[in-house]
mmCIF file with all atom_site columns, C-alpha atoms in Angstrom:
data_model
loop_
_atom_site.group_PDB
_atom_site.id
_atom_site.type_symbol
_atom_site.label_atom_id
_atom_site.label_alt_id
_atom_site.label_comp_id
_atom_site.label_asym_id
_atom_site.label_entity_id
_atom_site.label_seq_id
_atom_site.pdbx_PDB_ins_code
_atom_site.Cartn_x
_atom_site.Cartn_y
_atom_site.Cartn_z
_atom_site.occupancy
_atom_site.B_iso_or_equiv
_atom_site.pdbx_formal_charge
_atom_site.auth_seq_id
_atom_site.auth_comp_id
_atom_site.auth_asym_id
_atom_site.auth_atom_id
_atom_site.pdbx_PDB_model_num
ATOM 1   C CA . MET A 1 1   ? 0.000   0.000  0.000  1.00 82.00 ? 835 MET A CA 1
ATOM 2   C CA . PRO A 1 2   ? 1.537   3.381  -0.990 1.00 84.00 ? 836 PRO A CA 1
ATOM 3   C CA . PHE A 1 3   ? 2.075   6.278  1.399  1.00 88.00 ? 837 PHE A CA 1
ATOM 4   C CA . PHE A 1 4   ? 0.925   9.851  0.790  1.00 91.00 ? 838 PHE A CA 1
ATOM 5   C CA . LEU A 1 5   ? 1.916   13.115 2.445  1.00 91.00 ? 839 LEU A CA 1
ATOM 6   C CA . VAL A 1 6   ? -1.312  15.033 3.200  1.00 89.00 ? 840 VAL A CA 1
ATOM 7   C CA . THR A 1 7   ? -0.974  18.670 4.268  1.00 89.00 ? 841 THR A CA 1
ATOM 8   C CA . GLN A 1 8   ? -3.455  21.432 4.999  1.00 87.00 ? 842 GLN A CA 1
ATOM 9   C CA . SER A 1 9   ? -2.429  25.087 4.979  1.00 85.00 ? 843 SER A CA 1
ATOM 10  C CA . SER A 1 10  ? -4.482  28.096 5.953  1.00 84.00 ? 844 SER A CA 1
ATOM 11  C CA . LEU A 1 11  ? -3.841  31.760 6.522  1.00 87.00 ? 845 LEU A CA 1
ATOM 12  C CA . VAL A 1 12  ? -4.933  32.605 10.066 1.00 87.00 ? 846 VAL A CA 1
ATOM 13  C CA . GLU A 1 13  ? -5.089  35.979 11.768 1.00 91.00 ? 847 GLU A CA 1
ATOM 14  C CA . ALA A 1 14  ? -4.009  35.648 15.414 1.00 91.00 ? 848 ALA A CA 1
ATOM 15  C CA . GLN A 1 15  ? -2.082  37.362 18.222 1.00 93.00 ? 849 GLN A CA 1
ATOM 16  C CA . ASP A 1 16  ? 0.645   34.688 18.394 1.00 92.00 ? 850 ASP A CA 1
ATOM 17  C CA . GLU A 1 17  ? 1.700   31.263 17.105 1.00 91.00 ? 851 GLU A CA 1
ATOM 18  C CA . ARG A 1 18  ? -0.193  29.339 19.760 1.00 91.00 ? 852 ARG A CA 1
ATOM 19  C CA . GLU A 1 19  ? -3.476  31.118 18.996 1.00 92.00 ? 853 GLU A CA 1
ATOM 20  C CA . ALA A 1 20  ? -2.928  30.613 15.261 1.00 90.00 ? 854 ALA A CA 1
ATOM 21  C CA . ALA A 1 21  ? -2.319  26.896 15.768 1.00 90.00 ? 855 ALA A CA 1
ATOM 22  C CA . GLN A 1 22  ? -5.455  26.582 17.922 1.00 90.00 ? 856 GLN A CA 1
ATOM 23  C CA . THR A 1 23  ? -7.548  28.408 15.308 1.00 88.00 ? 857 THR A CA 1
ATOM 24  C CA . GLY A 1 24  ? -6.262  26.139 12.533 1.00 86.00 ? 858 GLY A CA 1
ATOM 25  C CA . VAL A 1 25  ? -6.967  22.977 14.514 1.00 87.00 ? 859 VAL A CA 1
ATOM 26  C CA . ASP A 1 26  ? -10.425 24.252 15.474 1.00 88.00 ? 860 ASP A CA 1
ATOM 27  C CA . ARG A 1 27  ? -11.229 24.729 11.783 1.00 85.00 ? 861 ARG A CA 1
ATOM 28  C CA . LEU A 1 28  ? -10.210 21.148 11.039 1.00 85.00 ? 862 LEU A CA 1
ATOM 29  C CA . ARG A 1 29  ? -12.193 19.772 13.958 1.00 85.00 ? 863 ARG A CA 1
ATOM 30  C CA . SER A 1 30  ? -15.309 21.760 13.043 1.00 85.00 ? 864 SER A CA 1
ATOM 31  C CA . GLY A 1 31  ? -16.089 19.375 10.213 1.00 82.00 ? 865 GLY A CA 1
ATOM 32  C CA . ALA A 1 32  ? -16.249 22.199 7.665  1.00 83.00 ? 866 ALA A CA 1
ATOM 33  C CA . GLN A 1 33  ? -14.971 21.886 4.092  1.00 84.00 ? 867 GLN A CA 1
ATOM 34  C CA . VAL A 1 34  ? -11.152 21.663 3.971  1.00 84.00 ? 868 VAL A CA 1
ATOM 35  C CA . THR A 1 35  ? -8.685  21.833 1.061  1.00 85.00 ? 869 THR A CA 1
ATOM 36  C CA . VAL A 1 36  ? -5.641  19.577 1.368  1.00 87.00 ? 870 VAL A CA 1
ATOM 37  C CA . SER A 1 37  ? -2.563  18.907 -0.750 1.00 90.00 ? 871 SER A CA 1
ATOM 38  C CA . VAL A 1 38  ? -1.711  15.265 -1.378 1.00 90.00 ? 872 VAL A CA 1
ATOM 39  C CA . LYS A 1 39  ? 1.851   14.468 -2.422 1.00 91.00 ? 873 LYS A CA 1
ATOM 40  C CA . SER A 1 40  ? 2.394   10.993 -3.846 1.00 87.00 ? 874 SER A CA 1
ATOM 41  C CA . ASP A 1 41  ? 6.014   11.451 -4.976 1.00 84.00 ? 875 ASP A CA 1
ATOM 42  C CA . GLU A 1 42  ? 8.618   14.190 -5.400 1.00 82.00 ? 876 GLU A CA 1
ATOM 43  C CA . THR A 1 43  ? 6.853   15.829 -8.363 1.00 85.00 ? 877 THR A CA 1
ATOM 44  C CA . THR A 1 44  ? 3.156   14.951 -8.081 1.00 86.00 ? 878 THR A CA 1
ATOM 45  C CA . ILE A 1 45  ? 0.958   17.105 -5.830 1.00 87.00 ? 879 ILE A CA 1
ATOM 46  C CA . THR A 1 46  ? -2.839  16.951 -6.055 1.00 88.00 ? 880 THR A CA 1
ATOM 47  C CA . HIS A 1 47  ? -5.140  19.497 -4.383 1.00 87.00 ? 881 HIS A CA 1
ATOM 48  C CA . ILE A 1 48  ? -8.347  17.934 -3.106 1.00 87.00 ? 882 ILE A CA 1
ATOM 49  C CA . VAL A 1 49  ? -11.356 19.590 -1.465 1.00 86.00 ? 883 VAL A CA 1
ATOM 50  C CA . VAL A 1 50  ? -12.784 17.389 1.263  1.00 85.00 ? 884 VAL A CA 1
ATOM 51  C CA . PRO A 1 51  ? -16.503 18.176 1.750  1.00 83.00 ? 885 PRO A CA 1
ATOM 52  C CA . ALA A 1 52  ? -17.939 19.136 5.114  1.00 79.00 ? 886 ALA A CA 1
ATOM 53  C CA . MET A 1 53  ? -19.052 16.351 7.415  1.00 74.00 ? 887 MET A CA 1
ATOM 54  C CA . ILE A 1 54  ? -22.769 15.740 7.459  1.00 70.00 ? 888 ILE A CA 1
ATOM 55  C CA . GLU A 1 55  ? -23.998 15.058 10.946 1.00 65.00 ? 889 GLU A CA 1
ATOM 56  C CA . GLU A 1 56  ? -26.322 12.111 11.052 1.00 67.00 ? 890 GLU A CA 1
ATOM 57  C CA . PRO A 1 57  ? -28.026 11.082 14.268 1.00 66.00 ? 891 PRO A CA 1
ATOM 58  C CA . LEU A 1 58  ? -26.695 7.843  15.677 1.00 64.00 ? 892 LEU A CA 1
ATOM 59  C CA . PRO A 1 59  ? -29.172 4.963  15.707 1.00 70.00 ? 893 PRO A CA 1
ATOM 60  C CA . VAL A 1 60  ? -30.524 4.225  19.184 1.00 66.00 ? 894 VAL A CA 1
ATOM 61  C CA . PRO A 1 61  ? -30.642 0.553  20.139 1.00 65.00 ? 895 PRO A CA 1
ATOM 62  C CA . PRO A 1 62  ? -34.069 -0.592 21.392 1.00 62.00 ? 896 PRO A CA 1
ATOM 63  C CA . SER A 1 63  ? -32.634 -1.506 24.814 1.00 60.00 ? 897 SER A CA 1
ATOM 64  C CA . GLU A 1 64  ? -31.673 2.134  25.473 1.00 52.00 ? 898 GLU A CA 1
ATOM 65  C CA . THR A 1 65  ? -35.092 3.519  24.640 1.00 54.00 ? 899 THR A CA 1
ATOM 66  C CA . ALA A 1 66  ? -36.638 1.684  27.593 1.00 58.00 ? 900 ALA A CA 1
ATOM 67  C CA . MET A 1 67  ? -34.139 3.189  30.070 1.00 59.00 ? 901 MET A CA 1
ATOM 68  C CA . PRO A 1 68  ? -35.168 6.327  31.979 1.00 59.00 ? 902 PRO A CA 1
ATOM 69  C CA . SER A 1 69  ? -33.505 9.628  31.140 1.00 61.00 ? 903 SER A CA 1
ATOM 70  C CA . PRO A 1 70  ? -30.480 10.639 33.264 1.00 60.00 ? 904 PRO A CA 1
ATOM 71  C CA . ALA A 1 71  ? -32.506 13.517 34.733 1.00 58.00 ? 905 ALA A CA 1
ATOM 72  C CA . ALA A 1 72  ? -35.049 11.040 36.097 1.00 60.00 ? 906 ALA A CA 1
ATOM 73  C CA . VAL A 1 73  ? -32.426 8.940  37.903 1.00 59.00 ? 907 VAL A CA 1
ATOM 74  C CA . ALA A 1 74  ? -31.762 9.962  41.513 1.00 59.00 ? 908 ALA A CA 1
ATOM 75  C CA . ILE A 1 75  ? -28.091 10.585 42.361 1.00 57.00 ? 909 ILE A CA 1
ATOM 76  C CA . PRO A 1 76  ? -27.116 9.851  45.965 1.00 59.00 ? 910 PRO A CA 1
ATOM 77  C CA . GLU A 1 77  ? -25.504 12.715 47.877 1.00 57.00 ? 911 GLU A CA 1
ATOM 78  C CA . ALA A 1 78  ? -22.417 10.565 48.447 1.00 52.00 ? 912 ALA A CA 1
ATOM 79  C CA . ALA A 1 79  ? -21.659 10.830 44.733 1.00 54.00 ? 913 ALA A CA 1
ATOM 80  C CA . PHE A 1 80  ? -20.980 14.566 44.952 1.00 59.00 ? 914 PHE A CA 1
ATOM 81  C CA . VAL A 1 81  ? -17.381 15.603 45.596 1.00 59.00 ? 915 VAL A CA 1
ATOM 82  C CA . ALA A 1 82  ? -16.536 18.523 47.842 1.00 65.00 ? 916 ALA A CA 1
ATOM 83  C CA . PRO A 1 83  ? -14.826 21.414 45.984 1.00 64.00 ? 917 PRO A CA 1
ATOM 84  C CA . GLU A 1 84  ? -11.611 21.046 48.002 1.00 67.00 ? 918 GLU A CA 1
ATOM 85  C CA . ASN A 1 85  ? -11.347 17.375 46.971 1.00 70.00 ? 919 ASN A CA 1
ATOM 86  C CA . ARG A 1 86  ? -11.877 18.113 43.264 1.00 72.00 ? 920 ARG A CA 1
ATOM 87  C CA . LYS A 1 87  ? -8.472  19.786 43.038 1.00 73.00 ? 921 LYS A CA 1
ATOM 88  C CA . LEU A 1 88  ? -6.774  16.748 44.569 1.00 74.00 ? 922 LEU A CA 1
ATOM 89  C CA . ILE A 1 89  ? -8.614  14.379 42.217 1.00 75.00 ? 923 ILE A CA 1
ATOM 90  C CA . LEU A 1 90  ? -7.653  16.523 39.208 1.00 76.00 ? 924 LEU A CA 1
ATOM 91  C CA . LYS A 1 91  ? -3.990  16.578 40.291 1.00 77.00 ? 925 LYS A CA 1
ATOM 92  C CA . ARG A 1 92  ? -3.999  12.770 40.567 1.00 79.00 ? 926 ARG A CA 1
ATOM 93  C CA . MET A 1 93  ? -5.609  12.421 37.144 1.00 77.00 ? 927 MET A CA 1
ATOM 94  C CA . MET A 1 94  ? -3.007  14.728 35.586 1.00 78.00 ? 928 MET A CA 1
ATOM 95  C CA . ALA A 1 95  ? -0.159  12.833 37.265 1.00 77.00 ? 929 ALA A CA 1
ATOM 96  C CA . ASP A 1 96  ? -1.546  9.533  35.934 1.00 77.00 ? 930 ASP A CA 1
ATOM 97  C CA . ALA A 1 97  ? -1.891  10.977 32.432 1.00 76.00 ? 931 ALA A CA 1
ATOM 98  C CA . LEU A 1 98  ? 1.661   12.339 32.450 1.00 76.00 ? 932 LEU A CA 1
ATOM 99  C CA . ALA A 1 99  ? 2.970   9.020  33.736 1.00 75.00 ? 933 ALA A CA 1
ATOM 100 C CA . LEU A 1 100 ? 1.244   7.209  30.872 1.00 75.00 ? 934 LEU A CA 1
ATOM 101 C CA . LEU A 1 101 ? 2.688   9.642  28.336 1.00 74.00 ? 935 LEU A CA 1
ATOM 102 C CA . GLY A 1 102 ? 6.155   9.224  29.830 1.00 70.00 ? 936 GLY A CA 1
ATOM 103 C CA . ARG A 1 103 ? 6.046   5.463  29.304 1.00 61.00 ? 937 ARG A CA 1
ATOM 104 C CA . ARG A 1 104 ? 5.440   5.822  25.556 1.00 55.00 ? 938 ARG A CA 1
ATOM 105 C CA . THR A 1 105 ? 8.729   7.600  24.850 1.00 49.00 ? 939 THR A CA 1
#
């Protein structure tokens, strides 16, 4: 199977590089129409317009239609976390995520 180099370029107005990068990525993630360049070898570059994504509702399995809505389900008070504990939980989650990323390199 051949490999292709696919690139997308856009001119973005922004205050700095980080904001420009975020704006460019947001455009790609929005599902809007995007033009890309596809390079198959040193001399052949093809420009292709990829159409916008069409959002289609996901089919709902029959088993889920019989379940009550989340708003109708009572949540016990023990499930709520005190604000001072949220920070500790978030710090632990971040440490776990960074540890997982560190193992990949």
